[in-house]
mmCIF file of C-alpha atoms in Angstrom:
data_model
loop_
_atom_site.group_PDB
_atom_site.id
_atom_site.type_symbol
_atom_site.label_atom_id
_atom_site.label_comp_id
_atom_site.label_asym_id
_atom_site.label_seq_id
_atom_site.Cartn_x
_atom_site.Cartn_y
_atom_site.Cartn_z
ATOM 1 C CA UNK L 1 -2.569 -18.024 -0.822
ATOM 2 C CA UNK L 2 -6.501 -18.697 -0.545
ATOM 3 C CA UNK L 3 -8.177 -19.713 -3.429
ATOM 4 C CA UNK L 4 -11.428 -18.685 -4.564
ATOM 5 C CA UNK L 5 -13.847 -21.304 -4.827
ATOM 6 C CA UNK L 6 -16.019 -19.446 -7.267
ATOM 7 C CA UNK L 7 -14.004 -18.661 -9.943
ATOM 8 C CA UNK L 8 -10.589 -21.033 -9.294
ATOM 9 C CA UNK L 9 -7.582 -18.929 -9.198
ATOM 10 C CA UNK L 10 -5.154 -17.310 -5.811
ATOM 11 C CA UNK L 11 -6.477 -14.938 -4.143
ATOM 12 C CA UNK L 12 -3.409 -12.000 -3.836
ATOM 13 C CA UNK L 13 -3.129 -11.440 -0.088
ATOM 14 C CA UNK L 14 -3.317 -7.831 1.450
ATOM 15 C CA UNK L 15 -0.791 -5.004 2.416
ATOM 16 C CA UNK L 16 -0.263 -5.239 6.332
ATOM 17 C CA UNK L 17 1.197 -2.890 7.869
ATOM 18 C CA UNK L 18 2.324 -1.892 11.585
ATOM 19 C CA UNK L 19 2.913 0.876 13.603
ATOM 20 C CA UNK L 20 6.339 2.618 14.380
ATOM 21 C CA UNK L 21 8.197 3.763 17.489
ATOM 22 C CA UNK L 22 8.889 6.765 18.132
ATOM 23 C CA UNK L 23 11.233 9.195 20.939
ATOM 24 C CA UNK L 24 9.570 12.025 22.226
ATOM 25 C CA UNK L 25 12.581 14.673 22.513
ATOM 26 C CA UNK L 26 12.875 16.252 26.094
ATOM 27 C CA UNK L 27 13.751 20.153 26.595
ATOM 28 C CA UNK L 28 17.304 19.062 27.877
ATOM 29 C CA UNK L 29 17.928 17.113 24.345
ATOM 30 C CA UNK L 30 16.626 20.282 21.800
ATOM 31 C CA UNK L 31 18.151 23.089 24.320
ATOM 32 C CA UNK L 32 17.754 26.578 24.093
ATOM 33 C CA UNK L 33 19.216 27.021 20.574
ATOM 34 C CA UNK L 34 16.306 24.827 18.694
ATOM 35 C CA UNK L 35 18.514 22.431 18.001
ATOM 36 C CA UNK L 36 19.016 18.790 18.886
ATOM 37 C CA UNK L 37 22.334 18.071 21.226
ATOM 38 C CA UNK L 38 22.893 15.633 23.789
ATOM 39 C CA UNK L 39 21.834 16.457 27.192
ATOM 40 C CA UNK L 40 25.624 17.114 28.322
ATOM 41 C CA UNK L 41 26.650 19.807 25.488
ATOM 42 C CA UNK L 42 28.077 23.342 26.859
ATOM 43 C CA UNK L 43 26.079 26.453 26.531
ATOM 44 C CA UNK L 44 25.275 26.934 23.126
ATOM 45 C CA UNK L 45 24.200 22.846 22.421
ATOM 46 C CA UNK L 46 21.439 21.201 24.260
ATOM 47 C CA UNK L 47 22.081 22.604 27.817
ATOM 48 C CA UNK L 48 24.845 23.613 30.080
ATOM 49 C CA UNK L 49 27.480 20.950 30.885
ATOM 50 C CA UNK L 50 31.167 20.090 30.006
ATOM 51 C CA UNK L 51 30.190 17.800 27.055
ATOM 52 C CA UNK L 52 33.047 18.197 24.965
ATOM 53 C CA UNK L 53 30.837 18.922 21.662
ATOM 54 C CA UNK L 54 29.628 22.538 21.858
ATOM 55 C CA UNK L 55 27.360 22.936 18.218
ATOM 56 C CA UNK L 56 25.080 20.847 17.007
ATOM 57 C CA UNK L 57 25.073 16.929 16.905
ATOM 58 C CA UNK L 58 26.328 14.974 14.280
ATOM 59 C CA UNK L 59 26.080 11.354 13.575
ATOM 60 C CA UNK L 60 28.741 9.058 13.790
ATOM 61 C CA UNK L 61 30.201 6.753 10.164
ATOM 62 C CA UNK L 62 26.829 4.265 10.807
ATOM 63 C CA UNK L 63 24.330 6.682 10.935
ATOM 64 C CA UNK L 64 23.807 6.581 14.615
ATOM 65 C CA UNK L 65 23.900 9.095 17.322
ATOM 66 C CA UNK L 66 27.289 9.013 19.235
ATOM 67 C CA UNK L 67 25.891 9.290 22.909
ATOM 68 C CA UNK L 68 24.527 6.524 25.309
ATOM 69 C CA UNK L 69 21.867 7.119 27.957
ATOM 70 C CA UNK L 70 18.046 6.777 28.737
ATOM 71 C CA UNK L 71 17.527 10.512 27.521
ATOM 72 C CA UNK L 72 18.840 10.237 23.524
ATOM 73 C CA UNK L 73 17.631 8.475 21.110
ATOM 74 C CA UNK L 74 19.784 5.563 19.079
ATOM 75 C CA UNK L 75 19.493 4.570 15.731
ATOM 76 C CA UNK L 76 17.671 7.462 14.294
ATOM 77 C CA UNK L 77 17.917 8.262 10.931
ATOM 78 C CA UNK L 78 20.741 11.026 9.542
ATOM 79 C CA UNK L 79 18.311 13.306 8.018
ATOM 80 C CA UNK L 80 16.754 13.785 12.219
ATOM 81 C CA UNK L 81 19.786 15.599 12.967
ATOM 82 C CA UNK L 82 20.180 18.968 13.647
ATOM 83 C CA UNK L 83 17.210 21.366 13.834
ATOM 84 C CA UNK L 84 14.247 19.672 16.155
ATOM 85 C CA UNK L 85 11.716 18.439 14.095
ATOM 86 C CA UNK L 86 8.039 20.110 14.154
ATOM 87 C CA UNK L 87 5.447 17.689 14.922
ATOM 88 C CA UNK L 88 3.791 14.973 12.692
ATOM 89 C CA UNK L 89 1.489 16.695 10.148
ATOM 90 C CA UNK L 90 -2.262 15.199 10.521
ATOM 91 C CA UNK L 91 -2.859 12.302 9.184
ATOM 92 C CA UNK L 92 -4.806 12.483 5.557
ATOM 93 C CA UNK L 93 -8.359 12.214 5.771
ATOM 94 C CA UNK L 94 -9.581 9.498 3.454
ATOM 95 C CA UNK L 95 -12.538 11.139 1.456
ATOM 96 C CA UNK L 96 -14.720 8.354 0.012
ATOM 97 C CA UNK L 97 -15.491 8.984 -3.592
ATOM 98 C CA UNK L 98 -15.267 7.938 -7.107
ATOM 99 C CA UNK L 99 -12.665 7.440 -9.687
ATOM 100 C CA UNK L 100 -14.742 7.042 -12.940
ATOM 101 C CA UNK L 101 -15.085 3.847 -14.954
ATOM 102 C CA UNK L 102 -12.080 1.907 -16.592
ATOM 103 C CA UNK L 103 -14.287 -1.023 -18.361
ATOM 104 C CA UNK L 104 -17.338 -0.644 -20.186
ATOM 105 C CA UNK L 105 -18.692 -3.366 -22.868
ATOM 106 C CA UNK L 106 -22.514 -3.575 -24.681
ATOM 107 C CA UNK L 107 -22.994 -6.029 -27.232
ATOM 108 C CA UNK L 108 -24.860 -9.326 -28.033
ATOM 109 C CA UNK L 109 -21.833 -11.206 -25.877
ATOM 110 C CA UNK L 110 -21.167 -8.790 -23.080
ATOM 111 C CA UNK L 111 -22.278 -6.506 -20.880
ATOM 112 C CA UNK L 112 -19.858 -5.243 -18.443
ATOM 113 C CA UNK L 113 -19.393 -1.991 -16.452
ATOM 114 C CA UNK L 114 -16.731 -1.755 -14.146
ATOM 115 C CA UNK L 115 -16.402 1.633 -12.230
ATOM 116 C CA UNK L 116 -13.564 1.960 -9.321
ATOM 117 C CA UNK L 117 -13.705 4.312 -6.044
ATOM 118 C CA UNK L 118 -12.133 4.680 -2.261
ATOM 119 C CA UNK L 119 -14.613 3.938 0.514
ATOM 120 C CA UNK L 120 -14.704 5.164 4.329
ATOM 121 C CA UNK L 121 -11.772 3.356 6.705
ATOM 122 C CA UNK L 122 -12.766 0.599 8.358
ATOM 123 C CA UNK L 123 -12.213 -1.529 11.411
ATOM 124 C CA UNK L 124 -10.996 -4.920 12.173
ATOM 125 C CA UNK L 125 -10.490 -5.966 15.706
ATOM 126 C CA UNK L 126 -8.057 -8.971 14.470
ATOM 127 C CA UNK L 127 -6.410 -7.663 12.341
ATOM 128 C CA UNK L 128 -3.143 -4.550 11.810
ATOM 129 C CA UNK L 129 -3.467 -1.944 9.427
ATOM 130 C CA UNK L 130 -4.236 -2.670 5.620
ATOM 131 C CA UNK L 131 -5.312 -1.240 2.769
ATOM 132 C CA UNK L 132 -6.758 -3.596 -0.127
ATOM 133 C CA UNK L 133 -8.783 -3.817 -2.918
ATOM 134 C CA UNK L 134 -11.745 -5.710 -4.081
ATOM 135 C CA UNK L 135 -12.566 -6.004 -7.930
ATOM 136 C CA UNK L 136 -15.670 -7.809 -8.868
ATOM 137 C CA UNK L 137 -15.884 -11.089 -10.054
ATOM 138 C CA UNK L 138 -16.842 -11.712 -13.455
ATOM 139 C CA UNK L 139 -19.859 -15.027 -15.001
ATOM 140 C CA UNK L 140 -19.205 -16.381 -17.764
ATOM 141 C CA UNK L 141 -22.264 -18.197 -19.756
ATOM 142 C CA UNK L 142 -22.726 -21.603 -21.097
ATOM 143 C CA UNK L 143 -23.454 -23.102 -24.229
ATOM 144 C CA UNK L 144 -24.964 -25.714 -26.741
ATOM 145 C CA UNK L 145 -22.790 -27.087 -28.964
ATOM 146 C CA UNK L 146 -22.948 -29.563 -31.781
ATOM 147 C CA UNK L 147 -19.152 -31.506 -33.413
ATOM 148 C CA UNK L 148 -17.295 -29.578 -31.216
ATOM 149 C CA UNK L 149 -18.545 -26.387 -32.335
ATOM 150 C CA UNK L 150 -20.604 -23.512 -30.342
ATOM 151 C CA UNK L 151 -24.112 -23.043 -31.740
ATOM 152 C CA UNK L 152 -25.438 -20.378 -29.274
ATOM 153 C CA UNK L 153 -24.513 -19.415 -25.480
ATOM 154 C CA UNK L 154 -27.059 -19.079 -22.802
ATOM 155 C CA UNK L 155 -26.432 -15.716 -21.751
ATOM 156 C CA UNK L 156 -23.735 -13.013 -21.773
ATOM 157 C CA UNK L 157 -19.984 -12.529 -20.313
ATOM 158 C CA UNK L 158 -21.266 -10.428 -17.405
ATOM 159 C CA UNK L 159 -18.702 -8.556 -15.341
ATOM 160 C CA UNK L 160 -20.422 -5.766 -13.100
ATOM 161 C CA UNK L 161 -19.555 -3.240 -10.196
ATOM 162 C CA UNK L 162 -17.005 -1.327 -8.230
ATOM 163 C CA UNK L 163 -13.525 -1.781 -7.487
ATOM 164 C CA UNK L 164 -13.501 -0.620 -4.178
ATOM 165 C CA UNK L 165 -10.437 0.289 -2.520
ATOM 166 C CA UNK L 166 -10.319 0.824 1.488
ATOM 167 C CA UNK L 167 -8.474 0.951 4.445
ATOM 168 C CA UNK L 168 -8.826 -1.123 7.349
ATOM 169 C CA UNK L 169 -7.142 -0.271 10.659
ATOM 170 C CA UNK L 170 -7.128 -2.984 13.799
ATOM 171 C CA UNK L 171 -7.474 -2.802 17.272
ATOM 172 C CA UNK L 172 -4.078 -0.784 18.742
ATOM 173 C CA UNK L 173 -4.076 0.539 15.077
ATOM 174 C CA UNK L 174 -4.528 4.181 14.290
ATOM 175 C CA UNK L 175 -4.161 6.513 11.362
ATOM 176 C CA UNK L 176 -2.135 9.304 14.029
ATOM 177 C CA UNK L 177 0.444 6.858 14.943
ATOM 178 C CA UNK L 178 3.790 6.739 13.282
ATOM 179 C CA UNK L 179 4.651 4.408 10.093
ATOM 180 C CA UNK L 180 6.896 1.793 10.511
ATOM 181 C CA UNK L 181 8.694 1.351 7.428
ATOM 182 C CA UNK L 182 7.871 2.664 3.727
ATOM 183 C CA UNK L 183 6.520 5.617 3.324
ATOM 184 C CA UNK L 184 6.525 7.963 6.311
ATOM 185 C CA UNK L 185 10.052 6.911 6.809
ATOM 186 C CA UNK L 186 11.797 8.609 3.646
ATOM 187 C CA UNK L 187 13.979 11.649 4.035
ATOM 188 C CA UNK L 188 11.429 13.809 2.141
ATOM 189 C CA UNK L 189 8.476 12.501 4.186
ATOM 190 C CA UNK L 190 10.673 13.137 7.265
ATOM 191 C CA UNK L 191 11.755 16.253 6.583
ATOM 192 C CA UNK L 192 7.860 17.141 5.539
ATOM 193 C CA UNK L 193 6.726 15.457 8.680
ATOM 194 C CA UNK L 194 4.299 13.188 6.900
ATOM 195 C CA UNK L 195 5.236 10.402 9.050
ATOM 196 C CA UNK L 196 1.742 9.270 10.299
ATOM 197 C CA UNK L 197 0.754 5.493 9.700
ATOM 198 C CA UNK L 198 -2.723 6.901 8.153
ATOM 199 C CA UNK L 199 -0.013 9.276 5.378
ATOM 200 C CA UNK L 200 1.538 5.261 4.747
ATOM 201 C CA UNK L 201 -2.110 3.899 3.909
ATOM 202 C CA UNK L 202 -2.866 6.499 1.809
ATOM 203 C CA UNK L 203 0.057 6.347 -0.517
ATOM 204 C CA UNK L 204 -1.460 2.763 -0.940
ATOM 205 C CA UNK L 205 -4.925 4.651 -2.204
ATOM 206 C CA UNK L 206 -3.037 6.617 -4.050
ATOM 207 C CA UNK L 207 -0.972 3.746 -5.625
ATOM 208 C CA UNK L 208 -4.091 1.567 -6.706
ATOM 209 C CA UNK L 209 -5.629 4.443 -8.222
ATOM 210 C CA UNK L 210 -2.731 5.530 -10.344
ATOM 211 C CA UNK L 211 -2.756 1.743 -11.154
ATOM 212 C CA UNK L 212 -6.145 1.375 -12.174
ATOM 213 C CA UNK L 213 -5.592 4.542 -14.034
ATOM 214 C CA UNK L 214 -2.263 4.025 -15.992
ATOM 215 C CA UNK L 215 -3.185 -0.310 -16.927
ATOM 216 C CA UNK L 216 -6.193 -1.676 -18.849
ATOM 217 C CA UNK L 217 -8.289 -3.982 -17.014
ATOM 218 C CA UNK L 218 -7.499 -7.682 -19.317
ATOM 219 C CA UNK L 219 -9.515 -7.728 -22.415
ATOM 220 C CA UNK L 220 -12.999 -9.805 -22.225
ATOM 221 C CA UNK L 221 -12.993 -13.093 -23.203
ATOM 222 C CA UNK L 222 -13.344 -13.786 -27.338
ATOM 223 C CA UNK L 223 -16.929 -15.179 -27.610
ATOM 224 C CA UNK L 224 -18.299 -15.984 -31.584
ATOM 225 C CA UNK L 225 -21.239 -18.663 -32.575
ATOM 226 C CA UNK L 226 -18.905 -21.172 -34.361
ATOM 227 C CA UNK L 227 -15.734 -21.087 -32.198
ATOM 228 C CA UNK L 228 -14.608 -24.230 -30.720
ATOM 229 C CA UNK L 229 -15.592 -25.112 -27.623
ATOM 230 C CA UNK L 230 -12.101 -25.518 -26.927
ATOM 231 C CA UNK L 231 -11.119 -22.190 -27.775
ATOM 232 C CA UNK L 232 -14.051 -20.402 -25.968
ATOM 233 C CA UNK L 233 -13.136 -22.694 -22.792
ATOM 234 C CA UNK L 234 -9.425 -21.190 -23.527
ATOM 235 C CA UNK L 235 -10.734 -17.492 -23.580
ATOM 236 C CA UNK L 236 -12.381 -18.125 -20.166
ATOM 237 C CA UNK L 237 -9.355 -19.065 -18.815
ATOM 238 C CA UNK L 238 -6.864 -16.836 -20.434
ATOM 239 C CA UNK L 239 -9.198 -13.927 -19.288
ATOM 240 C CA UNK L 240 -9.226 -15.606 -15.070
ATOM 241 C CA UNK L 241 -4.973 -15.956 -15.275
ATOM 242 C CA UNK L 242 -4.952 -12.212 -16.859
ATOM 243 C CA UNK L 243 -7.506 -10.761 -13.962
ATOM 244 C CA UNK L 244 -5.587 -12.638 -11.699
ATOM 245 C CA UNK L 245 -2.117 -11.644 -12.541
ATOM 246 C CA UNK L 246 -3.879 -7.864 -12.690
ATOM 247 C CA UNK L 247 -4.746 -8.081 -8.694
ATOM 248 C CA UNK L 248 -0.805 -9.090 -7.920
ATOM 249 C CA UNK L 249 0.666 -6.771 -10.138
ATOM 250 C CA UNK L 250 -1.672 -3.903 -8.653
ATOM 251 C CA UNK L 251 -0.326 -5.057 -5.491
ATOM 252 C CA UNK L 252 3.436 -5.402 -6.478
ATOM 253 C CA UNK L 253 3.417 -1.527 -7.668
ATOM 254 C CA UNK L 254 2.622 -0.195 -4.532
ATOM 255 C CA UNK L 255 4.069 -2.253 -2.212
ATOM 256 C CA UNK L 256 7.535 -1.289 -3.930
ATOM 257 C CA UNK L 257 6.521 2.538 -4.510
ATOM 258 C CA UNK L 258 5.370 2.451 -0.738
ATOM 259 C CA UNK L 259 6.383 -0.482 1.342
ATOM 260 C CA UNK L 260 10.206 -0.497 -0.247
ATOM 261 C CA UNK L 261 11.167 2.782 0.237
ATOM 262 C CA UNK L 262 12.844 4.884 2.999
ATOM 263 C CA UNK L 263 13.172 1.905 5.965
ATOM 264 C CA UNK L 264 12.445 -0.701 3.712
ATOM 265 C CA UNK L 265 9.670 -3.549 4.670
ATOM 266 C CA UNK L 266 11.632 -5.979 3.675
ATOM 267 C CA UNK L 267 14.865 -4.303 6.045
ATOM 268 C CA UNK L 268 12.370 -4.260 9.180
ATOM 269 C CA UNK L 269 11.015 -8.299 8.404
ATOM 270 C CA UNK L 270 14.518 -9.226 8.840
ATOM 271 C CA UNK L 271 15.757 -6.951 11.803
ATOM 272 C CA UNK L 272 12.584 -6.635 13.248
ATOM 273 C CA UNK L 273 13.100 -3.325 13.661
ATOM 274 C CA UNK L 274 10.706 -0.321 12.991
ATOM 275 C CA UNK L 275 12.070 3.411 11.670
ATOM 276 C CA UNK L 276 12.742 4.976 15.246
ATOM 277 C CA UNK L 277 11.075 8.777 14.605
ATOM 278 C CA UNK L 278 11.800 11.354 16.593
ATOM 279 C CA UNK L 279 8.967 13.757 17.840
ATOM 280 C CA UNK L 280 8.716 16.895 19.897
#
């Protein structure tokens, strides 16, 4: 992880995700019924032939389609079978506005305002698709002391701004192309056709907002003329580990609530495999 020189602790990296593959399904495969059956079925399947299976495909024990050739699809998932799917609903627009404020502090020590909101996609030629979050950093003030003791600080704990939250898609990256793993890969999605790359990034919106919403932003640092220096320098600190551990637990919810669901992230990092959709 990076570290930030400015106020010392990791940097949590970002969500990256990739595209999927897909299998456009020819008129042979979905036949005259509307259903999906391999090219070979009799009249009634996917076509006429002397296939042996006359109704509907099923999958075989591992979840796979039964048949070989160019013209089917392998590995697709057991809730693709049967009725041909419609076509991948449009992608979610991401409308840039506000979500209120979730810190706000006026007093002789503080003055902090800390407001959160979704901003327009981006672009990054180098880079995949990601959706991240910034939250602003915080200054904390100095001090005269005398024995050990604080006499007066030179300013106030100032922590001001947005948390913005935005996605970024790369070159090769679009919000119409199919998700790889996570969401847009679960039976529900599937079965709703929500299976675009840009529906994936914004269940990670959606995620950091509920976050922000349902978890307090780490209390300010305690700050009294009198406290030890020690124990002020302690606050400071205590208040940078809490921020920090914020950012990766914000992270943590909604890569599990959207990266290990349905084809799991973690399943296509070790097979290297993507969820294979099928499309009309």
């Amino acid at each position: 992880m990076r570290r930030n020189p400015d106020n010392e602790f990791p940097v949590t990296p970002a969500l990256h995700c990739e595209c999927g593959d897909s299998v456009k399904l020819t008129p042979a495969v979905i036949g005259w019924t509307g259903q999906m059956a391999h090219p070979g079925a009799p009249l009634g399947g996917g076509g006429p032939g002397s296939f042996r299976q006359p109704g509907p495909v099923r999958l075989d024990g591992d979840g796979n389609f039964p048949f070989a050739g160019n013209q089917w699809p392998l590995q697709a998932a057991p809730m693709q079978a049967g009725q041909s799917p419609a076509p991948p609903n449009p992608p979610p627009a991401t409308r840039p506005r506000s979500l209120g404020s979730f810190k706000a502090v006026q007093n002789e020590f503080a003055d902090v305002s800390i407001d959160a909101g979704i901003v327009a996609d981006g672009s990054d030629p180098n880079g995949s698709a990601t959706t991240d979050f910034i939250i602003p950093e915080s200054k904390s003030p100095g001090y005269s002391e005398s024995g050990g003791k604080i006499t007066s600080f030179d300013g106030k704990f100032t922590w001001k701004g947005t948390v913005t939250i935005q996605t970024v898609y790369g070159s090769g990256f679009g919000a119409a192309d199919v998700a790889c793993y996570g969401r847009g890969t679960t039976a529900d999605d599937v079965k709703n056709r929500d299976i675009t790359l840009g529906f994936h990034e914004h269940c990670h919106q959606v995620d950091f907002g509920n976050f922000l919403t349902g978890n307090s932003l780490p209390d300010l640092p305690k700050m009294e003329v009198g406290m030890k220096k020690s124990e002020y320098e302690a606050e400071t600190k205590r208040f940078k580990s809490e921020l920090d551990g914020y950012r990766r637990k914000m992270k943590s919810a909604s890569r599990i609530a959207t990266d290990e669901t349905g084809h799991k992230e973690s399943t296509w990092k070790k097979t290297g495999k993507c969820f294979l959709h099928l499309i009309p």
